[in-house]
């Protein structure tokens, strides 16, 4: 059981790092169509 928790936590860290890294390419593509200030506005609007 303890080993299972360790593997699960490692998989979670790997998954979150992959998602975080993938957002770089998404933001790079979005910035070709939207200004940086506009992107920040959308992000804050979604978070609110």
C-alpha atoms as a PDB file:
ATOM      1  CA  UNK A   1       0.000   0.000   0.000  1.00  0.00           C
ATOM      2  CA  UNK A   2       2.818   2.409   0.853  1.00  0.00           C
ATOM      3  CA  UNK A   3       4.550   1.701  -2.456  1.00  0.00           C
ATOM      4  CA  UNK A   4       1.265   2.322  -4.316  1.00  0.00           C
ATOM      5  CA  UNK A   5       0.935   5.767  -2.703  1.00  0.00           C
ATOM      6  CA  UNK A   6       4.493   6.621  -3.706  1.00  0.00           C
ATOM      7  CA  UNK A   7       3.902   5.624  -7.317  1.00  0.00           C
ATOM      8  CA  UNK A   8       0.631   7.518  -7.398  1.00  0.00           C
ATOM      9  CA  UNK A   9       2.240  10.692  -6.060  1.00  0.00           C
ATOM     10  CA  UNK A  10       5.106  10.403  -8.563  1.00  0.00           C
ATOM     11  CA  UNK A  11       2.623   9.976 -11.401  1.00  0.00           C
ATOM     12  CA  UNK A  12       0.714  13.032 -10.187  1.00  0.00           C
ATOM     13  CA  UNK A  13       3.859  15.143 -10.140  1.00  0.00           C
ATOM     14  CA  UNK A  14       4.803  13.988 -13.624  1.00  0.00           C
ATOM     15  CA  UNK A  15       1.303  14.726 -14.916  1.00  0.00           C
ATOM     16  CA  UNK A  16       1.210  18.221 -13.412  1.00  0.00           C
ATOM     17  CA  UNK A  17       4.678  19.041 -14.790  1.00  0.00           C
ATOM     18  CA  UNK A  18       3.608  17.877 -18.261  1.00  0.00           C
ATOM     19  CA  UNK A  19       0.453  20.003 -18.174  1.00  0.00           C
ATOM     20  CA  UNK A  20       2.388  23.021 -16.920  1.00  0.00           C
ATOM     21  CA  UNK A  21       4.978  22.585 -19.667  1.00  0.00           C
ATOM     22  CA  UNK A  22       2.319  22.197 -22.353  1.00  0.00           C
ATOM     23  CA  UNK A  23       0.752  25.529 -21.451  1.00  0.00           C
ATOM     24  CA  UNK A  24       3.892  27.277 -22.736  1.00  0.00           C
ATOM     25  CA  UNK A  25       3.072  26.234 -26.299  1.00  0.00           C
ATOM     26  CA  UNK A  26      -0.599  27.125 -25.911  1.00  0.00           C
ATOM     27  CA  UNK A  27       0.227  30.619 -24.616  1.00  0.00           C
ATOM     28  CA  UNK A  28       2.752  31.092 -27.397  1.00  0.00           C
ATOM     29  CA  UNK A  29       0.048  30.341 -29.968  1.00  0.00           C
ATOM     30  CA  UNK A  30      -2.555  32.522 -28.272  1.00  0.00           C
ATOM     31  CA  UNK A  31      -0.187  35.496 -28.146  1.00  0.00           C
ATOM     32  CA  UNK A  32      -0.085  35.497 -31.947  1.00  0.00           C
ATOM     33  CA  UNK A  33      -3.768  36.495 -31.925  1.00  0.00           C
ATOM     34  CA  UNK A  34      -4.272  38.370 -28.626  1.00  0.00           C
ATOM     35  CA  UNK A  35      -2.202  41.064 -26.924  1.00  0.00           C
ATOM     36  CA  UNK A  36      -0.430  40.139 -23.674  1.00  0.00           C
ATOM     37  CA  UNK A  37      -2.648  42.539 -21.741  1.00  0.00           C
ATOM     38  CA  UNK A  38      -5.748  41.001 -23.284  1.00  0.00           C
ATOM     39  CA  UNK A  39      -4.551  37.520 -22.348  1.00  0.00           C
ATOM     40  CA  UNK A  40      -4.020  38.611 -18.753  1.00  0.00           C
ATOM     41  CA  UNK A  41      -7.501  40.100 -18.711  1.00  0.00           C
ATOM     42  CA  UNK A  42      -9.045  36.851 -19.966  1.00  0.00           C
ATOM     43  CA  UNK A  43      -7.106  34.821 -17.411  1.00  0.00           C
ATOM     44  CA  UNK A  44      -8.246  37.010 -14.524  1.00  0.00           C
ATOM     45  CA  UNK A  45     -11.817  36.989 -15.836  1.00  0.00           C
ATOM     46  CA  UNK A  46     -11.845  33.185 -15.933  1.00  0.00           C
ATOM     47  CA  UNK A  47     -10.254  32.923 -12.478  1.00  0.00           C
ATOM     48  CA  UNK A  48     -12.757  35.304 -10.890  1.00  0.00           C
END
